[in-house]
């Protein structure tokens, strides 16, 4: 099986994506148009991304000092060529309305198409934040902000970022110290939005500076001081601002004035080396505007409501990170599968022992190598199914209408922490197994699997660390709206169990999943039984691991059921593979949740009560 055949099965035989064409927004689409998009993206990824994956890892971004003392980023030509091909394909605006140049493509198809790029070279794939940035502005910006900033990002003329973290604050957004003060007496009447001057530093900004596009649109979180000049504590005072690298007019044309945003330096990472990661200084006076220091920014939405706007982009980015992690896991799987089929080493163990005179066996014939390959398949293909399921929920939320749309919204709230975190952890483990299958060659640069591991190691930190996702899940998502989201998820799991129970090959799995679902519900109640957040959340990560494994068991049961509906006798190797991957997950992975839930249910204090001096 190839990535394409797997995507085709998941989109059309499992999710029945073509049924979306019955809705007005997608009426012009059918299997042919969807396949054409996949064909185009697969080709661009193969020609413009995959051949240069090692190049952008070795020739990582560097800076040169300009005559005015500023820093300029230099990227390989391959990065420019890849971005140009991607922008010209129309994928930056694929989900948008026809009247602004979009395709009105279902997000589930867009997500599947973009998966090819992450599999080919995650370090080159620089479009994620531009699309999320523009989507946020389409949801929360003024008509002119949409026209000037969002549309230029969708066209690929400009790029976008999200600027949250600061050197002293990290992920603790309540400690944001970037300040925004009104810019002049007429600040409130600027056509591009209330105009402010920003001063502060932002750290870990992906694509924060480059020359792939003529301008970069930064979305920046900052606080507006109160009447006494003090910043409001916590997240309540955070506002959101558009801060372009180069100032523009109301027609979207560059004015020739550089905004007071300066690149302070690049962070040199273990992975994703083809993507710039920057420290940006806002408003330090390196590029004064009208003789004044302070970066010019335009307010998005209402003062103090910036974090609510930014979550629109963050949730989208979290699914994007999950897809990237998934595809890196699958890239390693495909590489190690090819290696295992061709590498002779050792001899099979038989009842008579080993015959040293017999020809060497290919390592794929050894049971332990099959175990490692099957684990990678279960992690990678299962994660891809999860991500496409979440993408389908986005489509349902946007177009189903009524209760169905609201259910999709709430299910997406509950599943987003899993969609981000589960592939980040378990597809990283898949990459480790891919290295193991290669043996000593696996940790050399002669083979690609060590790079896949390095690239994937960033994803447990990207867009909210593992611990943050876990606290979001147990501390907020399963409790919100009186637990209705968890109830909706349980109902969908129960529906899969009901249809799988009559299928002999799946009946035992269905029963095991039913037990796991009960255990998750019980552990959730026991974690919160004292009503003390510090007790409930002390073991949030084991809870998320158990929750994630239960979700993936459900996904695999549903996928296996769909495969058997098409091929009940398992005549096709693809069906055999999907049923075996499901069996592996239920036999080797789902039983792990017992240990994780044990510490959750008992509110085990071992970690929380460890004295600092005892480490």
Coordinates of C-alpha atoms in Angstrom, one line a residue:
X1 CA 0.0 0.0 0.0
X2 CA 1.1 3.5 -0.7
X3 CA 0.2 6.8 1.0
X4 CA -2.1 7.6 -1.8
X5 CA -4.0 4.3 -1.6
X6 CA -4.3 4.8 2.1
X7 CA -5.7 8.3 1.7
X8 CA -8.1 7.2 -1.0
X9 CA -9.5 4.5 1.3
X10 CA -9.8 6.8 4.3
X11 CA -11.4 9.6 2.4
X12 CA -13.8 7.7 0.1
X13 CA -14.4 4.2 1.6
X14 CA -14.3 5.2 5.2
X15 CA -15.4 8.8 5.5
X16 CA -17.4 8.9 2.2
X17 CA -16.2 12.4 1.5
X18 CA -18.0 12.6 -1.8
X19 CA -21.3 12.8 0.1
X20 CA -20.3 16.4 1.0
X21 CA -21.1 17.3 -2.7
X22 CA -24.7 17.2 -1.8
X23 CA -24.2 20.4 0.2
X24 CA -24.5 23.7 -1.5
X25 CA -21.0 24.8 -0.7
X26 CA -19.4 21.8 -2.2
X27 CA -21.9 21.2 -5.1
X28 CA -19.3 21.7 -7.8
X29 CA -17.1 18.9 -6.3
X30 CA -17.0 15.2 -7.0
X31 CA -14.6 12.3 -6.8
X32 CA -12.9 13.6 -10.0
X33 CA -12.2 17.1 -8.7
X34 CA -11.1 15.8 -5.4
X35 CA -8.7 13.3 -7.0
X36 CA -7.3 16.1 -9.2
X37 CA -6.4 18.1 -6.1
X38 CA -4.7 15.1 -4.6
X39 CA -2.9 14.4 -7.9
X40 CA -1.5 17.9 -8.1
X41 CA -0.3 18.0 -4.5
X42 CA 1.2 14.6 -4.8
X43 CA 3.1 15.6 -7.9
X44 CA 4.4 18.9 -6.4
X45 CA 5.5 17.2 -3.2
X46 CA 7.3 14.5 -5.3
X47 CA 9.1 17.0 -7.6
X48 CA 9.7 20.1 -5.4
X49 CA 9.8 18.9 -1.9
X50 CA 11.0 15.3 -1.5
X51 CA 14.3 15.7 -3.4
X52 CA 15.4 18.5 -1.2
X53 CA 14.5 17.2 2.2
X54 CA 18.1 16.5 3.2
X55 CA 19.3 19.7 1.5
X56 CA 17.2 22.0 3.7
X57 CA 18.3 20.0 6.8
X58 CA 22.0 20.5 6.0
X59 CA 21.8 24.0 4.6
X60 CA 19.6 25.4 7.3
X61 CA 18.6 29.1 7.3
X62 CA 21.4 31.5 8.0
X63 CA 21.6 35.3 8.3
X64 CA 23.7 37.9 6.7
X65 CA 24.2 41.4 8.0
X66 CA 23.0 44.2 5.8
X67 CA 24.7 47.7 5.5
X68 CA 22.2 49.2 7.9
X69 CA 23.1 46.6 10.5
X70 CA 19.9 44.5 10.1
X71 CA 19.9 40.8 9.6
X72 CA 18.6 39.1 6.5
X73 CA 17.6 35.5 6.2
X74 CA 19.1 33.3 3.4
X75 CA 17.3 30.1 2.4
X76 CA 18.2 27.6 -0.3
X77 CA 16.7 28.2 -3.7
X78 CA 14.8 24.9 -3.3
X79 CA 12.7 26.5 -0.6
X80 CA 11.8 29.4 -2.8
X81 CA 10.9 27.0 -5.7
X82 CA 8.8 24.8 -3.5
X83 CA 6.8 27.7 -2.0
X84 CA 6.2 29.2 -5.4
X85 CA 4.9 25.9 -6.8
X86 CA 2.6 25.5 -3.7
X87 CA 1.3 29.1 -4.0
X88 CA 0.6 28.7 -7.7
X89 CA -1.3 25.5 -7.1
X90 CA -4.0 27.5 -5.3
X91 CA -3.8 25.4 -2.1
X92 CA -3.3 28.4 0.1
X93 CA -6.9 29.5 -0.5
X94 CA -8.3 26.0 -1.3
X95 CA -11.1 26.2 1.3
X96 CA -12.1 29.8 0.6
X97 CA -15.0 31.2 -1.4
X98 CA -14.9 31.3 -5.1
X99 CA -15.3 35.1 -5.1
X100 CA -11.9 35.6 -3.4
X101 CA -10.1 33.0 -5.5
X102 CA -10.8 29.9 -3.5
X103 CA -11.9 26.4 -4.5
X104 CA -14.6 25.9 -1.8
X105 CA -12.8 22.6 -1.2
X106 CA -13.8 20.5 1.8
X107 CA -11.2 20.8 4.6
X108 CA -10.9 17.0 4.8
X109 CA -9.7 17.0 1.2
X110 CA -7.4 20.0 1.8
X111 CA -5.9 18.3 4.9
X112 CA -5.3 15.0 3.0
X113 CA -3.7 16.9 0.1
X114 CA -1.4 18.8 2.4
X115 CA -0.3 15.6 4.0
X116 CA 1.8 14.9 0.9
X117 CA 4.0 17.9 1.6
X118 CA 4.6 17.0 5.2
X119 CA 5.6 13.5 4.2
X120 CA 7.9 14.8 1.5
X121 CA 9.6 17.5 3.6
X122 CA 8.2 19.0 6.7
X123 CA 11.1 21.5 6.8
X124 CA 10.1 23.1 3.5
X125 CA 6.3 23.1 4.3
X126 CA 6.0 26.8 5.3
X127 CA 2.3 27.4 4.5
X128 CA 0.6 26.2 7.6
X129 CA 0.8 29.5 9.6
X130 CA 0.0 31.7 6.6
X131 CA -3.3 29.9 6.0
X132 CA -4.2 29.9 9.7
X133 CA -3.3 33.6 10.0
X134 CA -5.5 34.5 7.1
X135 CA -8.4 32.3 8.3
X136 CA -8.3 34.0 11.7
X137 CA -8.5 37.4 9.9
X138 CA -11.4 36.1 7.8
X139 CA -13.2 35.2 11.0
X140 CA -12.4 38.2 13.2
X141 CA -11.0 41.0 11.0
X142 CA -12.7 44.0 9.6
X143 CA -13.7 44.0 5.9
X144 CA -10.6 46.0 5.0
X145 CA -8.3 43.8 7.1
X146 CA -9.6 40.8 5.3
X147 CA -9.1 42.5 1.9
X148 CA -5.6 43.9 2.5
X149 CA -4.0 41.3 4.7
X150 CA -5.9 37.9 4.4
X151 CA -6.4 38.0 0.6
X152 CA -2.7 38.7 0.0
X153 CA -1.8 35.8 2.2
X154 CA -4.1 33.5 0.4
X155 CA -2.5 34.5 -2.9
X156 CA 1.0 33.7 -1.6
X157 CA 2.1 37.3 -2.2
X158 CA 2.5 37.7 1.6
X159 CA 3.1 35.2 4.4
X160 CA 1.9 35.1 8.0
X161 CA 3.0 34.2 11.5
X162 CA 1.5 33.9 15.0
X163 CA 3.5 35.6 17.7
X164 CA 2.6 34.4 21.2
X165 CA 5.6 33.2 23.2
X166 CA 8.1 35.5 24.8
X167 CA 11.6 34.8 26.2
X168 CA 10.5 35.3 29.8
X169 CA 7.0 33.7 29.5
X170 CA 7.2 30.7 27.2
X171 CA 3.8 29.1 27.1
X172 CA 2.5 31.1 30.0
X173 CA 0.5 33.7 28.0
X174 CA -0.7 35.4 31.2
X175 CA 2.9 36.7 31.6
X176 CA 3.0 38.3 28.1
X177 CA 4.8 41.7 28.5
X178 CA 4.6 43.1 25.0
X179 CA 2.9 46.5 25.3
X180 CA 0.6 48.3 22.8
X181 CA -0.2 52.0 23.2
X182 CA -2.4 54.2 21.0
X183 CA -0.5 55.8 18.2
X184 CA -1.5 59.4 18.1
X185 CA -4.7 61.2 18.7
X186 CA -6.3 59.8 15.6
X187 CA -5.3 56.2 16.4
X188 CA -8.9 55.0 16.5
X189 CA -9.8 56.2 13.0
X190 CA -7.2 54.4 10.9
X191 CA -8.9 52.6 8.1
X192 CA -6.8 49.5 8.7
X193 CA -8.0 49.3 12.3
X194 CA -7.3 51.1 15.6
X195 CA -3.5 51.9 15.3
X196 CA -1.1 51.2 18.1
X197 CA 2.6 51.1 18.8
X198 CA 4.0 47.8 20.1
X199 CA 7.2 47.2 22.1
X200 CA 8.3 43.7 23.2
X201 CA 10.1 40.5 22.2
X202 CA 8.6 37.4 20.7
X203 CA 10.5 34.0 20.8
X204 CA 10.1 30.8 18.8
X205 CA 8.3 32.5 15.9
X206 CA 8.2 30.0 12.9
X207 CA 8.7 31.7 9.6
X208 CA 9.3 35.0 11.4
X209 CA 11.6 36.3 8.8
X210 CA 12.4 35.2 5.2
X211 CA 12.3 36.4 1.6
X212 CA 9.9 33.8 0.3
X213 CA 7.3 36.6 0.0
X214 CA 7.4 40.4 -0.3
X215 CA 5.9 41.0 3.1
X216 CA 5.1 39.1 6.3
X217 CA 2.0 39.7 8.4
X218 CA 2.6 39.1 12.1
X219 CA -0.3 38.4 14.4
X220 CA 0.9 39.6 17.7
X221 CA -0.5 39.2 21.2
X222 CA 0.2 42.2 23.4
X223 CA -1.4 44.1 26.4
X224 CA -2.8 47.6 26.3
X225 CA -1.8 49.4 29.6
X226 CA -4.5 50.8 31.8
X227 CA -4.9 54.5 32.6
X228 CA -2.1 54.2 35.1
X229 CA 0.3 52.7 32.5
X230 CA 0.1 49.2 34.1
X231 CA -0.5 46.0 32.3
X232 CA -3.6 44.0 33.4
X233 CA -2.5 40.7 35.0
X234 CA -3.5 37.4 33.5
X235 CA -4.9 36.7 30.1
X236 CA -7.8 39.1 30.3
X237 CA -5.8 42.1 29.1
X238 CA -4.4 40.4 26.0
X239 CA -5.3 42.0 22.7
X240 CA -4.4 40.9 19.1
X241 CA -2.7 43.1 16.5
X242 CA -1.7 42.9 12.9
X243 CA 1.9 44.0 12.6
X244 CA 3.2 43.8 9.0
X245 CA 7.0 43.6 8.5
X246 CA 6.6 46.4 5.8
X247 CA 3.8 49.0 6.1
X248 CA 1.1 49.0 3.5
X249 CA -1.7 51.2 2.4
X250 CA -5.5 50.5 2.1
X251 CA -5.0 49.1 -1.4
X252 CA -2.6 46.5 -0.1
X253 CA 0.4 48.2 -1.7
X254 CA 3.8 48.5 0.1
X255 CA 4.4 52.1 1.2
X256 CA 8.2 51.8 1.1
X257 CA 8.4 52.2 4.9
X258 CA 9.9 49.4 6.9
X259 CA 8.0 48.7 10.2
X260 CA 9.9 48.6 13.5
X261 CA 10.2 44.8 13.5
X262 CA 13.7 43.5 13.6
X263 CA 15.1 40.0 13.4
X264 CA 17.3 39.5 16.5
X265 CA 18.5 36.0 15.5
X266 CA 17.6 32.5 14.5
X267 CA 17.1 29.5 16.8
X268 CA 19.0 26.5 15.5
X269 CA 16.8 23.4 16.1
X270 CA 17.4 19.7 16.0
X271 CA 14.6 19.3 13.4
X272 CA 12.4 21.3 11.0
X273 CA 15.7 22.9 10.0
X274 CA 14.4 24.2 6.7
X275 CA 11.9 26.5 8.5
X276 CA 13.2 29.7 10.1
X277 CA 12.6 29.9 13.8
X278 CA 13.2 33.4 15.1
X279 CA 13.5 35.9 17.9
X280 CA 11.8 39.1 16.9
X281 CA 12.2 42.5 18.5
X282 CA 9.1 44.8 18.1
X283 CA 9.5 48.5 18.6
X284 CA 13.1 48.8 19.7
X285 CA 13.8 51.6 17.3
X286 CA 16.0 49.9 14.7
X287 CA 13.5 50.9 12.1
X288 CA 11.7 54.0 13.4
X289 CA 8.4 54.9 11.8
X290 CA 7.8 58.6 11.4
X291 CA 10.8 59.2 13.6
X292 CA 9.4 57.2 16.5
X293 CA 10.3 53.8 17.9
X294 CA 7.5 51.3 18.2
X295 CA 6.1 48.8 15.7
X296 CA 2.9 49.9 14.1
X297 CA 0.0 47.4 14.7
X298 CA -3.7 47.4 14.0
X299 CA -6.1 46.0 16.5
X300 CA -8.0 42.8 15.5
X301 CA -11.4 42.5 17.3
X302 CA -12.0 44.0 20.7
X303 CA -9.4 45.1 23.2
X304 CA -8.7 42.4 25.8
X305 CA -10.2 39.7 23.5
X306 CA -7.1 38.7 21.6
X307 CA -6.7 35.3 23.1
X308 CA -10.2 34.2 22.0
X309 CA -9.3 35.3 18.5
X310 CA -5.9 33.6 18.5
X311 CA -7.4 30.3 19.6
X312 CA -9.1 30.2 16.2
X313 CA -5.6 30.0 14.7
X314 CA -4.1 27.9 17.5
X315 CA -6.7 25.1 17.2
X316 CA -6.2 25.0 13.4
X317 CA -2.4 24.9 13.9
X318 CA -2.7 22.0 16.4
X319 CA -4.4 19.8 13.9
X320 CA -1.7 20.9 11.4
X321 CA 1.0 19.8 13.9
X322 CA -0.8 16.5 14.3
X323 CA -0.8 15.9 10.6
X324 CA 2.9 16.8 10.4
X325 CA 3.7 14.4 13.2
X326 CA 1.6 11.7 11.5
X327 CA 3.3 12.1 8.1
X328 CA 6.8 12.0 9.6
X329 CA 5.8 8.7 11.3
X330 CA 4.6 7.3 8.0
X331 CA 7.7 8.6 6.1
X332 CA 9.8 6.6 8.6
X333 CA 7.5 3.6 8.2
X334 CA 7.8 3.6 4.5
X335 CA 11.6 3.9 4.6
X336 CA 12.0 1.1 7.1
X337 CA 9.5 -1.2 5.3
X338 CA 11.6 -0.8 2.1
X339 CA 14.8 -1.4 4.0
X340 CA 13.4 -4.5 5.8
X341 CA 12.3 -6.0 2.5
X342 CA 15.7 -5.7 1.0
X343 CA 18.2 -6.2 3.9
X344 CA 19.4 -9.8 4.3
X345 CA 20.6 -10.6 7.8
X346 CA 20.3 -13.7 10.0
X347 CA 18.4 -16.9 9.4
X348 CA 15.0 -18.0 10.5
X349 CA 14.5 -19.9 13.7
X350 CA 13.0 -23.3 13.0
X351 CA 12.3 -26.4 15.1
X352 CA 15.7 -27.7 14.2
X353 CA 17.4 -24.5 15.2
X354 CA 19.4 -22.3 12.8
X355 CA 21.1 -23.6 9.7
X356 CA 24.2 -21.6 9.3
X357 CA 24.7 -22.9 5.7
X358 CA 21.3 -21.6 4.6
X359 CA 21.0 -18.3 2.7
X360 CA 20.4 -15.3 4.9
X361 CA 16.8 -14.2 5.4
X362 CA 15.5 -10.7 4.7
X363 CA 15.0 -9.1 8.0
X364 CA 11.2 -8.6 7.3
X365 CA 11.0 -12.4 7.8
X366 CA 11.9 -12.0 11.5
X367 CA 9.0 -11.8 14.0
X368 CA 10.5 -8.9 15.9
X369 CA 11.0 -6.8 12.8
X370 CA 7.4 -7.5 11.8
X371 CA 6.4 -6.3 15.3
X372 CA 8.2 -3.0 14.8
X373 CA 6.7 -2.6 11.3
X374 CA 3.2 -3.4 12.5
X375 CA 3.6 -0.9 15.4
X376 CA 4.6 1.8 13.0
X377 CA 1.7 1.0 10.7
X378 CA -0.8 1.0 13.6
X379 CA 0.5 4.4 14.9
X380 CA 0.9 6.1 11.5
X381 CA -2.2 4.9 9.6
X382 CA -4.3 5.2 12.8
X383 CA -3.1 8.8 13.4
X384 CA -3.9 9.7 9.7
X385 CA -7.4 8.3 10.1
X386 CA -7.8 10.4 13.3
X387 CA -6.6 13.6 11.6
X388 CA -8.9 13.1 8.6
X389 CA -11.8 12.3 10.9
X390 CA -11.2 15.6 12.7
X391 CA -10.9 17.4 9.4
X392 CA -14.3 16.0 8.5
X393 CA -15.7 17.4 11.7
X394 CA -14.5 20.8 10.6
X395 CA -16.5 20.3 7.4
X396 CA -19.5 19.2 9.4
X397 CA -19.2 22.2 11.7
X398 CA -19.1 24.6 8.8
X399 CA -21.8 23.1 6.6
X400 CA -24.0 20.6 8.3
X401 CA -26.2 23.1 10.0
X402 CA -28.3 22.7 13.2
X403 CA -27.6 20.2 15.9
X404 CA -25.2 18.3 13.6
X405 CA -22.9 21.3 13.2
X406 CA -23.0 22.0 16.9
X407 CA -22.1 18.4 17.8
X408 CA -19.2 18.5 15.3
X409 CA -18.0 21.7 17.1
X410 CA -18.0 20.1 20.5
X411 CA -16.5 16.8 19.3
X412 CA -13.7 18.8 17.7
X413 CA -13.1 20.6 21.0
X414 CA -12.7 17.3 22.8
X415 CA -10.6 15.6 20.1
X416 CA -8.2 18.5 19.2
X417 CA -5.8 17.8 22.2
X418 CA -5.6 14.2 21.0
X419 CA -5.2 15.1 17.4
X420 CA -2.2 17.2 18.3
X421 CA -0.6 15.2 21.1
X422 CA -1.2 11.5 20.2
X423 CA 0.7 11.6 16.8
X424 CA 3.4 13.8 18.4
X425 CA 4.1 11.0 20.9
X426 CA 3.4 7.8 19.1
X427 CA 4.5 8.7 15.6
X428 CA 7.8 9.8 17.2
X429 CA 7.9 6.3 18.7
X430 CA 7.3 5.0 15.2
X431 CA 10.3 7.0 14.0
X432 CA 12.4 5.4 16.8
X433 CA 11.3 2.0 15.6
X434 CA 12.2 2.9 12.0
X435 CA 15.8 3.7 13.2
X436 CA 15.9 0.4 15.1
X437 CA 15.0 -1.6 12.0
X438 CA 17.8 0.0 10.1
X439 CA 20.3 -1.0 12.9
X440 CA 23.5 1.0 12.9
X441 CA 22.7 2.5 9.6
X442 CA 19.6 4.1 11.1
X443 CA 21.5 6.6 13.2
X444 CA 23.7 7.7 10.3
X445 CA 22.9 10.4 7.8
X446 CA 23.2 7.9 5.0
X447 CA 19.6 7.0 5.6
X448 CA 16.6 9.4 6.2
X449 CA 15.1 7.9 9.3
X450 CA 17.3 9.8 11.8
X451 CA 16.2 13.1 10.3
X452 CA 12.5 12.1 10.5
X453 CA 13.0 11.4 14.2
X454 CA 14.7 14.8 14.7
X455 CA 12.0 16.6 12.8
X456 CA 9.3 14.8 14.8
X457 CA 10.8 15.5 18.2
X458 CA 9.7 19.1 18.0
X459 CA 6.0 18.3 17.6
X460 CA 5.5 17.4 21.3
X461 CA 6.4 21.0 22.0
X462 CA 4.9 22.8 19.0
X463 CA 1.6 24.6 19.5
X464 CA 1.3 23.7 23.2
X465 CA 3.4 21.2 25.0
X466 CA 2.2 17.7 25.9
X467 CA 1.5 18.7 29.4
X468 CA -0.6 21.7 28.3
X469 CA -2.6 19.6 26.0
X470 CA -3.2 17.1 28.8
X471 CA -4.4 19.8 31.2
X472 CA -6.6 21.2 28.5
X473 CA -8.2 17.8 27.9
X474 CA -8.8 16.8 31.6
X475 CA -9.1 20.3 33.0
X476 CA -11.4 21.8 30.4
X477 CA -12.5 19.8 27.4
X478 CA -14.1 16.7 29.1
X479 CA -15.9 19.0 31.6
X480 CA -17.1 21.7 29.3
X481 CA -20.9 22.1 28.8
X482 CA -21.5 19.7 31.6
X483 CA -19.5 16.9 30.0
X484 CA -21.6 16.9 26.8
X485 CA -18.6 16.6 24.5
X486 CA -17.4 13.4 26.3
X487 CA -21.0 12.1 26.1
X488 CA -21.1 12.7 22.3
X489 CA -17.8 11.0 21.8
X490 CA -18.9 8.0 23.9
X491 CA -22.1 7.7 21.8
X492 CA -20.0 7.5 18.6
X493 CA -17.8 4.9 20.1
X494 CA -20.8 2.9 21.2
X495 CA -22.2 3.1 17.7
X496 CA -19.0 1.6 16.3
X497 CA -19.0 -1.1 19.0
X498 CA -22.6 -2.0 18.1
X499 CA -21.8 -2.5 14.4
X500 CA -18.6 -4.4 15.1
X501 CA -19.9 -6.9 17.6
X502 CA -21.6 -9.1 15.0
X503 CA -18.4 -9.3 12.9
X504 CA -16.4 -12.4 14.1
X505 CA -13.0 -10.8 13.4
X506 CA -13.9 -7.7 15.4
X507 CA -16.2 -8.9 18.2
X508 CA -13.5 -9.3 20.8
X509 CA -12.0 -5.9 19.9
X510 CA -15.5 -4.3 20.3
X511 CA -15.8 -5.8 23.8
X512 CA -12.4 -4.6 24.8
X513 CA -13.2 -1.1 23.5
X514 CA -16.4 -1.1 25.6
X515 CA -14.4 -1.9 28.7
X516 CA -11.9 0.8 27.9
X517 CA -14.6 3.4 27.5
X518 CA -16.1 2.5 30.9
X519 CA -12.6 2.8 32.5
X520 CA -12.1 6.2 30.9
X521 CA -15.4 7.5 32.3
X522 CA -14.7 6.1 35.7
X523 CA -11.2 7.5 35.9
X524 CA -12.5 10.9 34.8
X525 CA -15.0 10.9 37.7
X526 CA -12.5 9.7 40.2
X527 CA -9.9 12.2 39.2
X528 CA -12.3 15.0 39.9
X529 CA -14.0 13.4 42.9
X530 CA -12.4 15.7 45.4
X531 CA -13.0 18.8 43.3
X532 CA -9.3 19.8 43.7
X533 CA -7.7 20.7 40.4
X534 CA -4.2 20.2 41.7
X535 CA -5.1 16.6 42.5
X536 CA -7.0 15.9 39.4
X537 CA -4.5 17.4 37.0
X538 CA -1.3 16.0 38.6
X539 CA -1.6 13.0 36.3
X540 CA -3.1 14.7 33.3
X541 CA -0.6 13.3 30.9
X542 CA -1.3 9.6 31.8
X543 CA -5.0 10.5 31.4
X544 CA -4.4 11.9 28.0
X545 CA -2.3 8.9 27.0
X546 CA -5.1 6.5 28.0
X547 CA -7.8 8.7 26.4
X548 CA -5.8 8.9 23.2
X549 CA -5.2 5.2 23.0
X550 CA -8.9 4.6 23.6
X551 CA -9.8 7.0 20.8
X552 CA -7.3 5.3 18.5
X553 CA -8.7 1.9 19.3
X554 CA -12.1 3.3 18.3
X555 CA -10.7 4.7 15.1
X556 CA -9.0 1.4 14.2
X557 CA -12.2 -0.6 15.0
X558 CA -14.2 1.7 12.7
X559 CA -11.6 1.5 9.9
X560 CA -11.3 -2.2 10.1
X561 CA -15.1 -2.5 10.0
X562 CA -15.2 -0.4 6.8
X563 CA -12.4 -2.5 5.3
X564 CA -14.3 -5.7 6.0
X565 CA -17.5 -4.3 4.6
X566 CA -15.8 -4.0 1.3
X567 CA -13.8 -7.2 1.5
X568 CA -15.4 -9.6 4.0
X569 CA -13.1 -12.5 3.1
X570 CA -9.9 -10.4 3.4
X571 CA -8.9 -11.3 -0.1
X572 CA -7.0 -8.1 -0.6
X573 CA -3.6 -7.5 1.1
X574 CA -4.8 -4.0 2.0
X575 CA -7.7 -5.4 4.0
X576 CA -5.4 -8.0 5.7
X577 CA -3.1 -5.2 6.7
X578 CA -5.8 -3.0 8.2
X579 CA -7.4 -5.8 10.1
X580 CA -3.9 -6.9 11.4
X581 CA -3.1 -3.4 12.4
X582 CA -6.3 -3.2 14.3
X583 CA -5.6 -6.5 16.0
X584 CA -2.1 -5.3 16.9
X585 CA -3.5 -2.2 18.5
X586 CA -6.0 -4.1 20.6
X587 CA -3.6 -6.8 21.6
X588 CA -0.4 -4.7 22.2
X589 CA -1.5 -1.1 22.8
X590 CA -4.9 -0.8 24.3
X591 CA -4.0 -2.9 27.4
X592 CA -1.5 -0.2 28.3
X593 CA -4.3 2.1 29.5
X594 CA -4.7 0.2 32.7
X595 CA -1.5 1.4 34.2
X596 CA -2.1 5.0 33.0
X597 CA -5.6 5.1 34.5
X598 CA -4.6 3.6 37.7
X599 CA -2.6 6.6 38.8
X600 CA -5.3 8.9 37.5
X601 CA -8.2 7.3 39.3
X602 CA -6.2 7.1 42.6
X603 CA -5.0 10.7 42.2
X604 CA -1.5 9.3 42.8
X605 CA 0.6 12.1 44.4
X606 CA 4.0 10.5 43.8
X607 CA 5.1 13.1 41.3
X608 CA 3.3 16.2 42.7
X609 CA 4.6 15.6 46.2
X610 CA 8.2 15.0 45.2
X611 CA 10.4 17.5 47.1
X612 CA 12.6 19.6 45.0
X613 CA 15.7 18.8 47.1
X614 CA 15.1 15.1 46.6
X615 CA 15.8 15.1 42.9

